[in-house]
CSV table of C-alpha atoms and ligand atoms in Angstrom, one decimal:
chain,number,residue,atom,x,y,z
B,1,MET,CA,167.7,80.4,109.9
B,2,PRO,CA,168.8,76.7,110.1
B,3,CYS,CA,166.3,74.9,108.0
B,4,ARG,CA,166.9,71.0,107.5
B,5,PRO,CA,168.1,69.9,104.7
B,6,ASN,CA,165.1,67.2,104.5
B,7,LEU,CA,162.2,69.9,103.9
B,8,PRO,CA,160.0,70.2,101.3
B,9,ASP,CA,160.7,73.9,99.0
B,10,ARG,CA,156.7,74.2,100.3
B,11,ALA,CA,157.4,73.5,104.0
B,12,ALA,CA,160.3,75.8,104.4
B,13,LEU,CA,158.7,78.7,102.3
B,14,ALA,CA,155.4,78.5,105.1
B,15,LEU,CA,158.6,78.2,107.7
B,16,VAL,CA,159.6,81.5,106.4
B,17,LEU,CA,156.5,82.6,105.9
B,18,ARG,CA,155.3,82.0,109.5
B,19,ARG,CA,158.4,84.4,110.9
B,20,LEU,CA,158.0,86.8,108.4
B,21,PHE,CA,154.5,87.2,110.2
B,22,ILE,CA,156.1,87.5,113.6
B,23,GLY,CA,158.2,89.6,112.4
B,24,ILE,CA,155.9,92.5,110.4
B,25,VAL,CA,154.4,93.4,114.1
B,26,ALA,CA,158.3,94.2,115.7
B,27,ALA,CA,159.0,95.4,111.9
B,28,ILE,CA,155.8,98.0,113.1
B,29,PHE,CA,156.9,99.0,115.9
B,30,ILE,CA,160.1,100.0,114.6
B,31,ALA,CA,158.9,102.3,111.6
B,32,TRP,CA,156.5,103.9,113.7
B,33,MET,CA,158.8,104.2,116.7
B,34,PRO,CA,158.4,108.4,116.6
B,35,ALA,CA,161.4,109.5,118.4
B,36,THR,CA,162.3,112.1,115.4
B,37,LEU,CA,158.5,113.9,116.8
B,38,HIS,CA,159.6,116.8,118.7
B,39,ALA,CA,156.4,118.8,120.0
B,40,GLN,CA,154.5,122.3,118.9
B,41,ASN,CA,155.0,125.2,120.9
B,42,PRO,CA,151.4,123.7,121.3
B,43,VAL,CA,150.1,126.3,124.5
B,44,ALA,CA,149.8,129.3,121.8
B,45,ASP,CA,148.1,127.1,119.2
B,46,PRO,CA,146.3,124.3,120.3
B,47,LEU,CA,146.6,120.7,118.0
B,48,ALA,CA,142.5,120.1,116.9
B,49,ALA,CA,141.7,116.6,117.0
B,50,SER,CA,138.9,116.6,114.7
B,51,ALA,CA,136.7,113.3,114.7
B,52,TYR,CA,137.4,110.4,115.8
B,53,ARG,CA,135.9,106.4,114.3
B,54,MET,CA,136.4,103.7,114.9
B,55,ALA,CA,135.4,100.0,113.0
B,56,GLY,CA,136.0,95.8,113.4
B,57,ASP,CA,135.5,93.0,115.1
B,58,ALA,CA,137.4,91.7,118.4
B,59,THR,CA,140.3,89.6,115.7
B,60,ARG,CA,140.8,93.6,114.0
B,61,MET,CA,140.0,96.5,114.6
B,62,ARG,CA,140.7,99.8,113.1
B,63,VAL,CA,140.7,103.5,114.2
B,64,VAL,CA,141.5,107.2,112.9
B,65,ILE,CA,141.3,110.1,114.0
B,66,GLU,CA,141.6,113.0,111.9
B,67,PHE,CA,144.1,116.2,112.8
B,68,ASP,CA,144.6,119.5,112.2
B,69,ARG,CA,147.7,119.1,111.1
B,70,GLU,CA,150.3,116.7,111.0
B,71,PRO,CA,150.5,115.7,115.1
B,72,SER,CA,153.1,114.7,116.4
B,73,LEU,CA,153.1,111.9,119.0
B,74,LYS,CA,154.3,108.7,120.7
B,75,TRP,CA,152.2,105.6,121.4
B,76,PHE,CA,153.1,102.9,123.8
B,77,LEU,CA,151.8,99.8,126.1
B,78,LEU,CA,149.9,98.6,129.5
B,79,ARG,CA,148.4,95.5,131.0
B,80,ALA,CA,146.0,95.4,133.4
B,81,PRO,CA,144.1,95.7,131.5
B,82,HIS,CA,145.7,95.9,128.0
B,83,ARG,CA,146.1,99.5,127.1
B,84,LEU,CA,147.1,101.8,124.0
B,85,VAL,CA,148.6,105.3,125.1
B,86,ILE,CA,149.3,107.5,122.8
B,87,ASP,CA,150.8,111.5,124.2
B,88,LEU,CA,149.8,114.2,121.5
B,89,PRO,CA,150.9,117.9,122.9
B,90,ALA,CA,148.2,120.1,124.0
B,91,THR,CA,144.8,118.7,121.9
B,92,ALA,CA,142.2,120.8,121.0
B,93,PHE,CA,139.6,117.6,121.3
B,94,GLY,CA,136.4,117.6,119.2
B,95,PHE,CA,134.8,114.1,119.7
B,96,ASP,CA,131.5,112.9,119.1
B,97,ALA,CA,130.8,111.0,122.4
B,98,LYS,CA,129.0,108.3,119.9
B,99,ALA,CA,132.1,107.0,117.8
B,100,LEU,CA,133.2,106.3,121.4
B,101,ASP,CA,130.9,103.8,122.4
B,102,PRO,CA,132.6,100.3,122.8
B,103,ARG,CA,133.9,97.9,119.5
B,104,GLY,CA,135.3,94.8,119.5
B,105,LEU,CA,139.0,94.9,120.6
B,106,VAL,CA,138.2,98.7,122.3
B,107,THR,CA,136.7,97.7,125.2
B,108,GLU,CA,136.6,102.0,126.2
B,109,VAL,CA,137.8,105.0,124.8
B,110,ARG,CA,139.1,108.4,127.1
B,111,TYR,CA,141.4,111.8,126.7
B,112,GLY,CA,141.7,113.9,127.9
B,113,ASN,CA,144.9,116.8,128.8
B,114,LEU,CA,147.6,116.2,130.9
B,115,GLY,CA,148.1,119.9,131.5
B,116,ASP,CA,151.7,121.0,131.2
B,117,GLY,CA,150.7,121.6,127.0
B,118,ARG,CA,150.3,118.0,127.1
B,119,SER,CA,147.9,115.7,126.3
B,120,ARG,CA,146.5,111.9,126.0
B,121,ILE,CA,144.4,109.5,124.5
B,122,ILE,CA,143.8,106.0,126.0
B,123,LEU,CA,142.5,103.0,123.9
B,124,ALA,CA,141.8,100.2,126.7
B,125,SER,CA,140.8,96.0,125.8
B,126,ASP,CA,139.5,93.3,127.8
B,127,GLY,CA,142.2,91.0,126.0
B,128,PRO,CA,146.0,91.0,124.6
B,129,PHE,CA,147.0,93.6,122.0
B,130,ALA,CA,149.1,93.7,118.9
B,131,VAL,CA,149.7,97.4,116.8
B,132,GLU,CA,149.5,96.3,113.5
B,133,LYS,CA,150.4,99.6,112.0
B,134,LEU,CA,150.6,103.1,113.5
B,135,ALA,CA,150.9,105.8,111.1
B,136,VAL,CA,149.8,109.2,109.9
B,137,ARG,CA,148.6,110.2,106.6
B,138,LYS,CA,148.3,113.9,105.0
B,139,ASN,CA,144.6,114.1,103.6
B,140,GLU,CA,144.6,114.1,99.9
B,141,ASP,CA,142.3,116.9,100.5
B,142,GLY,CA,144.2,119.0,101.4
B,143,ALA,CA,142.8,120.2,104.1
B,144,GLY,CA,145.3,118.0,107.4
B,145,HIS,CA,146.5,114.7,108.5
B,146,ARG,CA,144.7,111.4,109.8
B,147,MET,CA,146.2,109.4,112.5
B,148,MET,CA,145.9,104.7,111.4
B,149,LEU,CA,145.8,102.6,113.6
B,150,ASP,CA,145.5,98.7,112.7
B,151,LEU,CA,145.1,96.8,116.4
B,152,VAL,CA,144.8,93.0,115.4
B,153,ALA,CA,144.2,90.4,119.1
B,154,ALA,CA,147.6,88.7,119.7
B,155,SER,CA,148.3,86.6,122.8
B,156,GLU,CA,149.5,88.3,125.7
B,157,ARG,CA,153.5,86.9,125.3
B,158,GLN,CA,153.0,88.9,122.4
B,159,PHE,CA,152.2,91.7,123.9
B,160,GLU,CA,154.3,91.6,126.7
B,161,GLN,CA,156.6,91.4,124.6
B,162,ALA,CA,156.0,94.6,122.6
B,163,MET,CA,155.7,96.1,126.2
B,164,ALA,CA,159.4,95.0,126.8
B,165,ASP,CA,160.0,96.3,123.1
B,166,LEU,CA,158.9,99.4,123.8
B,167,ALA,CA,160.6,100.0,126.4
B,168,ARG,CA,164.2,99.0,125.4
B,169,ALA,CA,163.5,101.3,122.8
B,170,ASN,CA,162.8,104.1,125.2
B,171,GLY,CA,165.1,104.2,126.5
B,172,SER,CA,167.2,104.8,123.4
B,173,THR,CA,167.4,106.7,120.5
B,174,ILE,CA,168.6,103.8,118.1
B,175,ALA,CA,166.3,101.9,117.4
B,176,PRO,CA,166.7,97.7,118.2
B,177,ASP,CA,168.2,95.8,115.5
B,178,LYS,CA,165.5,94.3,113.8
B,179,ARG,CA,166.8,91.1,112.8
B,180,ASP,CA,167.3,90.5,117.1
B,181,ARG,CA,163.6,91.2,116.8
B,182,LEU,CA,162.1,89.5,114.6
B,183,ILE,CA,164.6,86.0,117.1
B,184,THR,CA,163.4,87.7,119.9
B,185,ALA,CA,160.0,87.7,119.0
B,186,GLN,CA,159.5,84.1,118.2
B,187,ARG,CA,157.5,80.8,120.1
B,188,ASP,CA,159.1,78.9,122.1
B,189,ALA,CA,160.9,75.9,120.5
B,190,ASP,CA,160.2,73.5,123.0
B,191,ARG,CA,156.4,74.4,123.1
B,192,LYS,CA,154.0,71.9,123.0
B,193,PHE,CA,152.0,71.3,119.4
B,194,THR,CA,148.4,73.6,120.3
B,195,ILE,CA,145.1,73.0,119.9
B,196,VAL,CA,141.7,75.5,120.1
B,197,LEU,CA,138.6,72.8,120.5
B,198,ASP,CA,134.8,75.4,119.3
B,199,PRO,CA,131.9,73.7,120.5
B,200,GLY,CA,129.7,75.6,118.1
B,201,HIS,CA,126.5,77.5,119.3
B,202,GLY,CA,125.7,78.1,123.2
B,203,GLY,CA,123.3,79.9,125.0
B,204,ILE,CA,120.9,81.9,122.9
B,205,ASP,CA,121.8,79.9,119.8
B,206,GLY,CA,120.8,76.5,120.1
B,207,GLY,CA,122.3,75.9,116.5
B,208,ALA,CA,120.8,72.9,114.9
B,209,GLU,CA,117.7,70.8,116.2
B,210,GLY,CA,117.8,67.1,116.2
B,211,VAL,CA,114.7,65.2,115.6
B,212,ARG,CA,114.1,63.5,118.1
B,213,GLY,CA,115.1,67.5,120.3
B,214,THR,CA,118.7,67.2,120.1
B,215,ALA,CA,119.7,71.1,120.4
B,216,GLU,CA,123.3,71.0,118.4
B,217,LYS,CA,124.8,72.9,120.9
B,218,ASP,CA,125.0,70.3,123.6
B,219,LEU,CA,126.4,67.8,121.4
B,220,THR,CA,128.7,70.3,120.3
B,221,LEU,CA,129.4,69.8,123.5
B,222,SER,CA,129.9,67.1,124.7
B,223,PHE,CA,131.7,65.3,121.8
B,224,CYS,CA,134.4,68.4,122.4
B,225,GLN,CA,134.9,67.6,126.4
B,226,GLU,CA,135.4,63.6,125.5
B,227,LEU,CA,138.1,65.4,122.6
B,228,HIS,CA,139.8,67.6,125.8
B,229,ALA,CA,140.4,64.7,127.4
B,230,ALA,CA,141.1,62.4,125.3
B,231,LEU,CA,143.4,64.7,123.7
B,232,GLU,CA,145.4,65.8,127.6
B,233,LYS,CA,145.3,62.1,128.2
B,234,THR,CA,148.3,61.6,125.5
B,235,GLY,CA,149.8,64.6,127.0
B,236,ARG,CA,151.9,65.7,123.7
B,237,TYR,CA,149.3,68.9,123.5
B,238,ARG,CA,148.8,72.4,125.0
B,239,VAL,CA,144.4,71.6,124.9
B,240,PHE,CA,142.0,74.8,125.2
B,241,MET,CA,138.1,75.7,124.0
B,242,THR,CA,136.5,78.2,122.9
B,243,ARG,CA,134.0,77.4,125.9
B,244,THR,CA,133.9,75.0,127.7
B,245,GLU,CA,129.5,76.0,129.6
B,246,ASP,CA,126.2,76.8,127.2
B,247,VAL,CA,126.9,80.0,126.8
B,248,PHE,CA,126.9,82.5,123.8
B,249,LEU,CA,130.0,83.4,122.5
B,250,ARG,CA,130.3,85.6,119.2
B,251,LEU,CA,131.7,84.7,116.4
B,252,ASP,CA,135.0,86.5,116.3
B,253,GLU,CA,135.3,86.4,119.7
B,254,ARG,CA,135.4,82.0,118.9
B,255,VAL,CA,139.1,83.2,116.1
B,256,ARG,CA,140.3,86.1,118.7
B,257,ILE,CA,140.6,83.5,121.3
B,258,ALA,CA,142.8,81.2,119.0
B,259,ARG,CA,145.2,83.7,118.4
B,260,GLN,CA,145.0,84.8,121.9
B,261,HIS,CA,146.7,81.1,122.5
B,262,GLU,CA,148.7,81.2,119.2
B,263,ALA,CA,146.8,77.7,118.5
B,264,ASP,CA,148.2,76.0,115.8
B,265,LEU,CA,145.5,74.6,115.2
B,266,PHE,CA,141.7,75.4,115.4
B,267,ILE,CA,139.2,73.0,115.2
B,268,SER,CA,135.2,74.0,115.1
B,269,VAL,CA,132.6,71.0,115.5
B,270,HIS,CA,129.4,71.3,114.6
B,271,ALA,CA,126.3,68.5,113.4
B,272,ASP,CA,124.7,70.2,110.9
B,273,SER,CA,120.4,70.4,109.7
B,274,ILE,CA,118.9,70.3,106.5
B,275,ARG,CA,116.3,70.2,104.3
B,276,TYR,CA,116.5,66.5,102.4
B,277,ARG,CA,116.1,64.5,105.6
B,278,ASN,CA,118.5,61.4,104.4
B,279,ILE,CA,122.2,63.1,103.2
B,280,ARG,CA,123.4,61.8,106.2
B,281,GLY,CA,127.6,61.6,107.2
B,282,ALA,CA,130.6,64.1,108.5
B,283,THR,CA,131.9,66.6,106.5
B,284,VAL,CA,135.5,67.9,106.8
B,285,TYR,CA,135.2,72.0,105.6
B,286,THR,CA,138.1,74.6,105.4
B,287,PHE,CA,137.6,78.8,104.2
B,288,SER,CA,137.6,79.5,101.2
B,289,GLU,CA,135.3,83.0,99.0
B,290,GLN,CA,133.5,80.4,97.1
B,291,ALA,CA,131.6,78.1,98.2
B,292,SER,CA,132.3,74.8,96.8
B,293,ASP,CA,128.6,73.5,95.9
B,294,GLU,CA,125.3,73.6,97.4
B,295,ILE,CA,125.2,71.6,100.7
B,296,ALA,CA,128.5,74.3,101.4
B,297,ARG,CA,126.7,77.2,100.6
B,298,ALA,CA,123.7,76.7,102.6
B,299,ALA,CA,125.6,74.9,105.5
B,300,VAL,CA,127.6,78.3,105.7
B,301,ILE,CA,124.7,81.2,105.7
B,302,ARG,CA,123.3,78.6,108.7
B,303,GLU,CA,126.5,78.6,110.2
B,304,ASN,CA,127.5,82.4,110.3
B,305,LEU,CA,123.8,83.4,111.2
B,306,ALA,CA,124.6,83.0,115.1
B,307,ASP,CA,126.5,86.0,114.6
B,308,SER,CA,122.9,87.6,113.3
B,309,LEU,CA,121.1,85.4,116.3
B,310,ALA,CA,122.2,87.9,119.0
B,311,GLY,CA,121.6,91.4,117.3
B,312,ILE,CA,125.3,91.5,116.8
B,313,GLU,CA,125.7,93.7,112.5
B,314,ASN,CA,127.6,91.3,110.0
B,315,PRO,CA,131.5,93.2,110.2
B,316,GLU,CA,132.7,95.7,107.7
B,317,LYS,CA,134.4,94.1,105.0
B,318,SER,CA,137.0,96.9,104.4
B,319,GLN,CA,137.8,95.2,107.6
B,320,GLN,CA,139.7,92.5,105.6
B,321,VAL,CA,143.9,93.0,105.6
B,322,THR,CA,145.3,94.0,101.6
B,323,ASP,CA,148.9,94.2,103.4
B,324,ILE,CA,150.6,91.6,100.6
B,325,LEU,CA,152.7,89.7,103.2
B,326,VAL,CA,149.3,89.1,105.8
B,327,ASP,CA,148.3,87.7,103.0
B,328,LEU,CA,151.3,85.4,102.0
B,329,VAL,CA,150.8,84.1,105.2
B,330,ARG,CA,147.1,83.3,105.0
B,331,ARG,CA,147.5,82.0,101.4
B,332,GLU,CA,149.8,79.8,103.8
B,333,THR,CA,147.8,79.0,106.7
B,334,LEU,CA,144.9,77.7,104.2
B,335,GLY,CA,147.5,75.0,103.1
B,336,PHE,CA,148.0,74.3,106.4
B,337,SER,CA,144.2,73.9,107.1
B,338,VAL,CA,143.9,71.9,103.9
B,339,SER,CA,146.2,69.1,104.8
B,340,PHE,CA,144.3,69.1,107.9
B,341,ALA,CA,141.7,68.4,106.5
B,342,ARG,CA,142.3,65.8,104.0
B,343,ALA,CA,144.4,63.2,107.1
B,344,LEU,CA,141.3,64.3,109.0
B,345,VAL,CA,138.8,63.5,106.3
B,346,ASP,CA,141.7,60.1,105.7
B,347,ARG,CA,141.1,59.6,109.4
B,348,LEU,CA,137.1,59.4,110.1
B,349,ASP,CA,136.4,57.9,106.8
B,350,GLU,CA,137.9,54.4,108.5
B,351,THR,CA,135.5,54.5,110.9
B,352,ILE,CA,132.5,56.5,110.5
B,353,GLU,CA,129.8,57.2,108.1
B,354,MET,CA,130.9,60.5,105.5
B,355,ILE,CA,128.9,62.5,103.1
B,356,LYS,CA,129.6,62.4,99.4
B,357,ASN,CA,132.8,64.6,98.4
B,358,PRO,CA,133.3,64.8,103.1
B,359,HIS,CA,136.1,67.7,102.3
B,360,ARG,CA,134.1,70.7,101.6
B,361,SER,CA,134.4,74.7,101.9
B,362,GLY,CA,132.5,78.3,101.8
B,363,ALA,CA,133.6,81.6,103.6
B,364,TYR,CA,132.6,81.0,106.8
B,365,ARG,CA,134.2,83.6,109.4
B,366,VAL,CA,134.5,81.8,112.2
B,367,LEU,CA,137.8,80.0,109.4
B,368,ARG,CA,139.0,84.0,109.4
B,369,ALA,CA,142.0,83.6,111.4
B,370,PRO,CA,144.7,84.8,109.1
B,371,ASP,CA,147.6,82.9,110.9
B,372,VAL,CA,146.1,79.6,112.9
B,373,PRO,CA,145.3,76.9,110.3
B,374,SER,CA,141.5,76.1,110.8
B,375,VAL,CA,138.6,73.3,109.6
B,376,LEU,CA,135.4,72.8,110.2
B,377,VAL,CA,133.7,69.5,111.5
B,378,GLU,CA,130.1,68.6,111.1
B,379,LEU,CA,130.0,65.2,112.9
B,380,GLY,CA,126.5,64.5,110.7
B,381,TYR,CA,123.5,66.2,110.0
B,382,LEU,CA,120.9,65.6,113.0
B,383,SER,CA,117.8,66.2,110.5
B,384,ASN,CA,118.5,62.9,109.9
B,385,PRO,CA,117.2,59.8,112.4
B,386,LYS,CA,120.0,57.6,111.7
B,387,ASP,CA,122.9,60.5,111.8
B,388,GLU,CA,121.0,61.6,115.6
B,389,ALA,CA,121.3,58.1,117.0
B,390,GLN,CA,124.9,58.0,115.9
B,391,LEU,CA,125.7,61.5,117.6
B,392,LEU,CA,124.6,60.7,120.8
B,393,ASP,CA,125.7,56.8,121.0
B,394,VAL,CA,129.1,56.7,122.7
B,395,ASP,CA,131.3,53.9,120.8
B,396,TRP,CA,130.0,56.2,117.6
B,397,ARG,CA,131.8,59.2,119.0
B,398,LYS,CA,134.4,57.3,120.7
B,399,ARG,CA,135.4,56.6,117.6
B,400,ALA,CA,134.5,59.7,115.8
B,401,VAL,CA,137.1,60.8,119.2
B,402,GLY,CA,140.3,58.0,118.1
B,403,SER,CA,140.0,59.8,113.9
B,404,LEU,CA,140.4,63.0,115.3
B,405,ILE,CA,143.1,62.2,117.7
B,406,GLU,CA,145.2,59.9,115.0
B,407,ALA,CA,144.8,62.7,112.4
B,408,ILE,CA,146.2,65.5,114.9
B,409,ALA,CA,148.3,63.2,115.5
B,410,SER,CA,150.0,62.6,111.7
B,411,TYR,CA,149.4,66.3,111.5
B,412,ALA,CA,151.8,67.4,113.9
B,413,ALA,CA,154.0,65.6,113.3
B,414,MET,CA,154.5,67.0,110.0
B,415,VAL,CA,153.9,70.3,111.2
B,416,GLY,CA,156.6,69.7,113.7
B,417,GLY,CA,158.8,69.0,110.6
B,418,ALA,CA,158.2,72.0,108.7
B,419,ARG,CA,158.5,74.1,111.2
B,420,GLY,CA,162.2,73.6,112.5
F,501,ZN,ZN1,126.6,74.6,113.7
């Protein structure tokens, strides 16, 4: 792996971890390409698939299917729409129709018999995904086996790559070389630094409201549009927005958009409100399980409320990733998020009013992408009349945009070197 000699150790480690992460999905494909699984005698005694369960959100789903014995299965991917196809020997399905209701990444579940002693289950999604894990395990109580499947939101390019790899593997009994797959799964070296801007709230979720009646959702959208235009003007970045109009977007959908674009940086923009009217100034937040302080704790509750407003329950805790490599990547990503947050605080501090201790942290759901450095910027407090007036001031916004651009440039230069 080419490594620049002047890299700090931490950056070199980050590079290795990032490549490992890209490789995890590819490696799992190899491990679970079940070329060695052979069809049972299906006609006499069909396999019984007794239960189907799934849980998760738009960024990550776990699917579990119960079988009366070890199923021999094969799977592949189809596009338009993005689908995962699981082929089984003749199977008697006993699924509860309710359990198949669309949820998170999975927009449709279909199954049936193809005749010829073959059956099939198809999971469809409205966007690209990666099969992070597909495994068959013996149930601990000895009764039957279960198939466990983890799907994660991915980019179009990653989906295409997985399809190509599967097609190659199907045509051969020899698994493709792991090293080769790690290399081909990488991003283009000359791809531009990619930023996803996330205007907070939208649609039925108006966010905070200013003393003069300014809606947070409108302010965040116009600020992001101005930042978007300024970033485009530099010609140095690919820039996307999670929303470009007044529409409601769930928090996990925002994270999913960042993953679909393989973003190098995700910036969620907000303008908070607080009981204490004299508190004012901008804050930059990064993710932490525990809130850094009382103000952060209250802000997290307000910002995470968006999904409840739309009647969406909290996603299950079981969706937390336990894979040690993913965990390492997550930690490394957080390191990058913190680096950017510090750069941003430094720049904003020169041009606009900041709160005391302007870098804070909390368990924001919109900052949960394991591999996309993410920050949430509260531009100011709509509950403070001075802040509200500034947020509506064109010159003030120009200065804030200028600081963001400078912070992004210095951060992109830093990680550009680290990526090698
Ligand atoms: Zn907000």
